[in-house]
Every structure is written in structure tokens, then in C-alpha cells.
Coordinates of N, CA and C in Angstrom, one line a residue:
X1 N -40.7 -11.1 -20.1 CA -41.6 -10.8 -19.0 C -42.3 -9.5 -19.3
X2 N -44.1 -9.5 -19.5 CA -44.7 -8.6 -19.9 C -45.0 -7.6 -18.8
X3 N -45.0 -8.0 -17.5 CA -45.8 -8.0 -16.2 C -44.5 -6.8 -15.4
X4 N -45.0 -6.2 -14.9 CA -44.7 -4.9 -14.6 C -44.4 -4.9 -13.1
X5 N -45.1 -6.0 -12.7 CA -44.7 -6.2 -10.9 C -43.3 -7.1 -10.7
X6 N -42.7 -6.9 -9.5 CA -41.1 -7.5 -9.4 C -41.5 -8.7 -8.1
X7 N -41.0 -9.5 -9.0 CA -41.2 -10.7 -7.9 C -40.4 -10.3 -6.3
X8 N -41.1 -11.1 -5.6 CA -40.6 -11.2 -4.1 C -39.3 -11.9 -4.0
X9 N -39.0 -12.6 -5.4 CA -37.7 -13.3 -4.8 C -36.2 -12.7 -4.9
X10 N -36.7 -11.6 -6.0 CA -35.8 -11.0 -6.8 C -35.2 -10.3 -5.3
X11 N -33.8 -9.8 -4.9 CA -32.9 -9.1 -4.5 C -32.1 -8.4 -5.2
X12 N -31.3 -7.2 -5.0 CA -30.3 -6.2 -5.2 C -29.7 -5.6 -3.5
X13 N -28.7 -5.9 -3.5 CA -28.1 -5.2 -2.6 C -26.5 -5.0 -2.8
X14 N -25.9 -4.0 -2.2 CA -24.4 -3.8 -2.1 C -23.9 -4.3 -1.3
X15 N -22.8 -5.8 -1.3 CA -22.2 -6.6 -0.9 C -20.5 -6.3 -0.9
X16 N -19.7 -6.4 0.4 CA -18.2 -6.7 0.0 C -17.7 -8.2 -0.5
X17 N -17.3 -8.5 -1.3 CA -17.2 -9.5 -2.0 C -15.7 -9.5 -1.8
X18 N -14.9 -11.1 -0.9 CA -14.0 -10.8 -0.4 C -13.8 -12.0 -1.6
X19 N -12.0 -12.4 -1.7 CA -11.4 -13.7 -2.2 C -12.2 -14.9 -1.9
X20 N -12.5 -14.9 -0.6 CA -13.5 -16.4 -0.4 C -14.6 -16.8 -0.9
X21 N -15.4 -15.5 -0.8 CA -16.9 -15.3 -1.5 C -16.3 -15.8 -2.8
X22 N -15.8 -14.5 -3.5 CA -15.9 -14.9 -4.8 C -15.6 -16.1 -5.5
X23 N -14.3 -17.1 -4.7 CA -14.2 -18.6 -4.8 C -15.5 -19.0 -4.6
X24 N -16.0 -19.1 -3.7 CA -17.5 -20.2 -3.7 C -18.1 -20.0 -4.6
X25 N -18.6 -18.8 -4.7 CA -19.5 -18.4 -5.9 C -18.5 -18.9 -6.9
X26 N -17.8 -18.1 -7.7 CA -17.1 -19.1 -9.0 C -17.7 -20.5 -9.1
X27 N -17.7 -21.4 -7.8 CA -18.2 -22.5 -7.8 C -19.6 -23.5 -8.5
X28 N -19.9 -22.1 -8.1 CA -21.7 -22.5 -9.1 C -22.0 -21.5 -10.5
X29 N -20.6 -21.4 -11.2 CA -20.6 -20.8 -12.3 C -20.1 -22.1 -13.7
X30 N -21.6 -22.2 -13.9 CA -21.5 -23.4 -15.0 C -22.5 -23.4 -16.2
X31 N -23.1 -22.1 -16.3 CA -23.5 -21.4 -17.6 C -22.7 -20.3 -18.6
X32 N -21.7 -19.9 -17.6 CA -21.2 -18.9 -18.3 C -20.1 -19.1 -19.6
X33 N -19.9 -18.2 -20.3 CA -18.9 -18.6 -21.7 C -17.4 -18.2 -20.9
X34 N -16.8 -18.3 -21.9 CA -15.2 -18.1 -21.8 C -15.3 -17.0 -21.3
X35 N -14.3 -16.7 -20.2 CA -13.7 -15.7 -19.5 C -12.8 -14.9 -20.2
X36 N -13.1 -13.5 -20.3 CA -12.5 -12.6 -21.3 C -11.8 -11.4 -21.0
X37 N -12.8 -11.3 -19.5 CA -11.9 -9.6 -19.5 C -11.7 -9.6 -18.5
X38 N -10.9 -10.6 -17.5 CA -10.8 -10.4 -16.5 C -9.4 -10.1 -16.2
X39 N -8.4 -10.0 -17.0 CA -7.0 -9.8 -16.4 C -6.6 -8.5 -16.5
X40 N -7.7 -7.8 -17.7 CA -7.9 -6.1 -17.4 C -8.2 -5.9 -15.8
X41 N -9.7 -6.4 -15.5 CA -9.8 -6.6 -14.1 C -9.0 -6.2 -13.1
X42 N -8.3 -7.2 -13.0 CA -6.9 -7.7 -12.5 C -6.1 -6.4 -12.3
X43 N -5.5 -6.5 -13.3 CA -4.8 -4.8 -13.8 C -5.0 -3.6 -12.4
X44 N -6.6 -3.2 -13.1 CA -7.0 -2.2 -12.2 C -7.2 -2.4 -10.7
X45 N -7.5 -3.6 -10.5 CA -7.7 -4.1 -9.1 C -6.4 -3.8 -8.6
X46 N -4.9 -4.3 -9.2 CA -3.8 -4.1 -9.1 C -3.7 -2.7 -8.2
X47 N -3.7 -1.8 -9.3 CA -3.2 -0.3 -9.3 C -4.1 0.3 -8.8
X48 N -4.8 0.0 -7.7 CA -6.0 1.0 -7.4 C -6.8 1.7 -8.2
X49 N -7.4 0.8 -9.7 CA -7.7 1.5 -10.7 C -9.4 1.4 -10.5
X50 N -9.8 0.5 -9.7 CA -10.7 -0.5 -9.8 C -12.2 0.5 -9.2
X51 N -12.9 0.6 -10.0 CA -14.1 1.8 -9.2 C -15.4 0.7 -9.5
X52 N -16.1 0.5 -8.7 CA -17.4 0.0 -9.0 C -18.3 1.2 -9.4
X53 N -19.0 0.2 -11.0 CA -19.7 0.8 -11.3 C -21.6 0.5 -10.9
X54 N -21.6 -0.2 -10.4 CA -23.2 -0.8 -10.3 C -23.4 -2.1 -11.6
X55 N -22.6 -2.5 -11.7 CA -22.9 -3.5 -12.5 C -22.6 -4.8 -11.5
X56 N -23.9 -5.5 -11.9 CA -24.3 -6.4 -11.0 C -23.1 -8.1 -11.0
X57 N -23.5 -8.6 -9.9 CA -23.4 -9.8 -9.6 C -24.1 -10.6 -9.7
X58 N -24.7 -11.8 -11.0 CA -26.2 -11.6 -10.6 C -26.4 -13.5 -10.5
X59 N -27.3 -13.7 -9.9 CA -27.5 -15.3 -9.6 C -29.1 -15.6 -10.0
X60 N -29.0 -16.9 -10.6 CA -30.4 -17.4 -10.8 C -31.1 -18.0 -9.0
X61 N -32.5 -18.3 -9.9 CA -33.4 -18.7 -8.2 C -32.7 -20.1 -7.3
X62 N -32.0 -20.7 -8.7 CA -31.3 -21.9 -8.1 C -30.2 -21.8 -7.7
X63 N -29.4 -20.2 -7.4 CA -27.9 -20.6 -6.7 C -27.0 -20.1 -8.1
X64 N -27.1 -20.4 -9.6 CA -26.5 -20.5 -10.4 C -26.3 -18.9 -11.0
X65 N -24.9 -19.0 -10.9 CA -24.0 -17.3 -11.3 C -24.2 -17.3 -12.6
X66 N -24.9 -16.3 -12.9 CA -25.8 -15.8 -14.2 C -24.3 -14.7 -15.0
X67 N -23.9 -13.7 -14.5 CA -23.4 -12.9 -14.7 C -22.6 -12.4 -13.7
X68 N -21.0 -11.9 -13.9 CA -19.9 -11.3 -12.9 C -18.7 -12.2 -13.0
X69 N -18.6 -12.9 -13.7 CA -17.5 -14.2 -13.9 C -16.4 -13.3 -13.5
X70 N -16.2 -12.8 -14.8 CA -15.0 -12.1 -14.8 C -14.2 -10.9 -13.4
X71 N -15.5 -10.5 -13.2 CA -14.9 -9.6 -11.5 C -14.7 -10.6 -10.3
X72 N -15.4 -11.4 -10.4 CA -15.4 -12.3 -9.2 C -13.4 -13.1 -9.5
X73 N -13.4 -13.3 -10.5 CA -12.0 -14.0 -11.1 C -10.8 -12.9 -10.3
X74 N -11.3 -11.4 -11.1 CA -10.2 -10.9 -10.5 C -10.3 -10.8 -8.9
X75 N -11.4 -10.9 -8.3 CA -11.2 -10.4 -6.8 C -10.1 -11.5 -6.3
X76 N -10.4 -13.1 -6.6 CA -9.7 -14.4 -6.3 C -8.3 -14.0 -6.5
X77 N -8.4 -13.7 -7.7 CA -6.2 -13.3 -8.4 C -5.9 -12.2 -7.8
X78 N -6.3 -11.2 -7.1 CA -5.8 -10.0 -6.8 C -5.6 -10.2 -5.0
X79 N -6.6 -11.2 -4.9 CA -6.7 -11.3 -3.1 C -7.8 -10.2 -2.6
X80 N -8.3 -9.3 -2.9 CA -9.0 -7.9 -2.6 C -10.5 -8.2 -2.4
X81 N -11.0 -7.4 -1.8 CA -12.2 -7.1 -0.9 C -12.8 -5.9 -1.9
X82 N -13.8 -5.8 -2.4 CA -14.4 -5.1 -3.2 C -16.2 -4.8 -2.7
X83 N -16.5 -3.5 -3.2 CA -18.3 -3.7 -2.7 C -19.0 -4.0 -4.0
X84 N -20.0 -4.8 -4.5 CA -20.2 -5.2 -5.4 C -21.9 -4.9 -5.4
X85 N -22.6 -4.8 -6.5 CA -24.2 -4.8 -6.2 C -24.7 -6.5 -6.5
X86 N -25.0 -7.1 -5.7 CA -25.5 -8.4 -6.3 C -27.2 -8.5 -6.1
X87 N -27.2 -9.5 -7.0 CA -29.1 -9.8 -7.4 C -28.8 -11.3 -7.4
X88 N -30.1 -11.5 -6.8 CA -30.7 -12.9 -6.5 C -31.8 -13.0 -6.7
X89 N -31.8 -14.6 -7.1 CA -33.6 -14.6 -7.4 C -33.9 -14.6 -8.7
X90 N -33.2 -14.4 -9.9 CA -33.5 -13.9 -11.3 C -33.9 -15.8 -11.6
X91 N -35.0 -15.4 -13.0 CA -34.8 -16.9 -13.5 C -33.6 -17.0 -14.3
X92 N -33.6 -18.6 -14.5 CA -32.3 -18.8 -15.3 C -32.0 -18.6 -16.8
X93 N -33.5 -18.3 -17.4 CA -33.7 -17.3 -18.5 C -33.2 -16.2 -18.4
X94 N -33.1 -15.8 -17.6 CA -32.2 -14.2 -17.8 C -30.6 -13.8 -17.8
X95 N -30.4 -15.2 -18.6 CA -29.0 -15.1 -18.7 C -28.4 -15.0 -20.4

């Protein structure tokens, strides 16, 4: 994308992303590769290790979880409520 203006559909915001959320969403995660680092995840979610960094949650225009597999995994396995930054709206190229 050469174009310097940000579409209207695009979102960013800071969300609590509870066990349930992150189940549904997992639900429309059917581009992503093998799941890799999520039992570190886990870990820190465990031990109060767990610090958000601004690293996104991110979704295409159609619904489809582009990026966050792995955090969303650990919120499910840990049970935990976390604040997360998510984006909507991206095309599905931007994956």
C-alpha cells in the first residue's frame, strides 16, 4: 500500500480479552501456521509474568484472525482476562 491515508475501516483499540472472547475468536482462526509460543504464554500468564506489550490482536475486513493465535491460546488455557490492543478492518493481505 503506497497511499498514505488510513482507511475508515481500519480500528485499534485496547480491549479486555476474557477466556470466552478469545475462544470465539480462535474460532475464525483458519490462516494462521502452527502454534508455537504459546505455552511460554501460558507460563507467564501463570506467574503473573504476563505484561502487555502493544502487540496487536489483529483481524481481517472479513472477521478472519490475521495475527495473536498464540496469546489468545494462552488466555483460553490460563482462564485469565487480559487488556489487549486489537485491529480490525485490515485486508487479508496483511497477513
Amino acid at each position: 500500500m503506497t497511499n498514505t491515508t488510513i482507511p475508515e475501516s481500519w480500528t485499534a483499540s485496547w480491549e479486555v480479552v476474557t477466556p470466552t472472547i478469545a475462544a470465539d475468536w480462535l474460532a475464525h482462526n483458519n490462516r494462521n501456521r502452527k502454534p508455537n509460543s504459546w505455552r511460554r504464554f501460558v507460563d507467564d500468564m501463570k506467574n503473573d509474568r504476563w505484561v502487555p506489550n502493544g502487540a496487536s490482536i489483529a483481524f481481517a475486513d472479513d472477521g478472519t484472525l490475521l495475527d495473536g493465535q498464540n496469546r489468545l491460546m494462552a488466555i483460553v488455557e490460563t482462564d485469565t482476562a487480559i487488556p489487549c490492543v486489537i485491529v480490525r478492518g485490515l485486508p487479508i493481505s496483511a497477513q
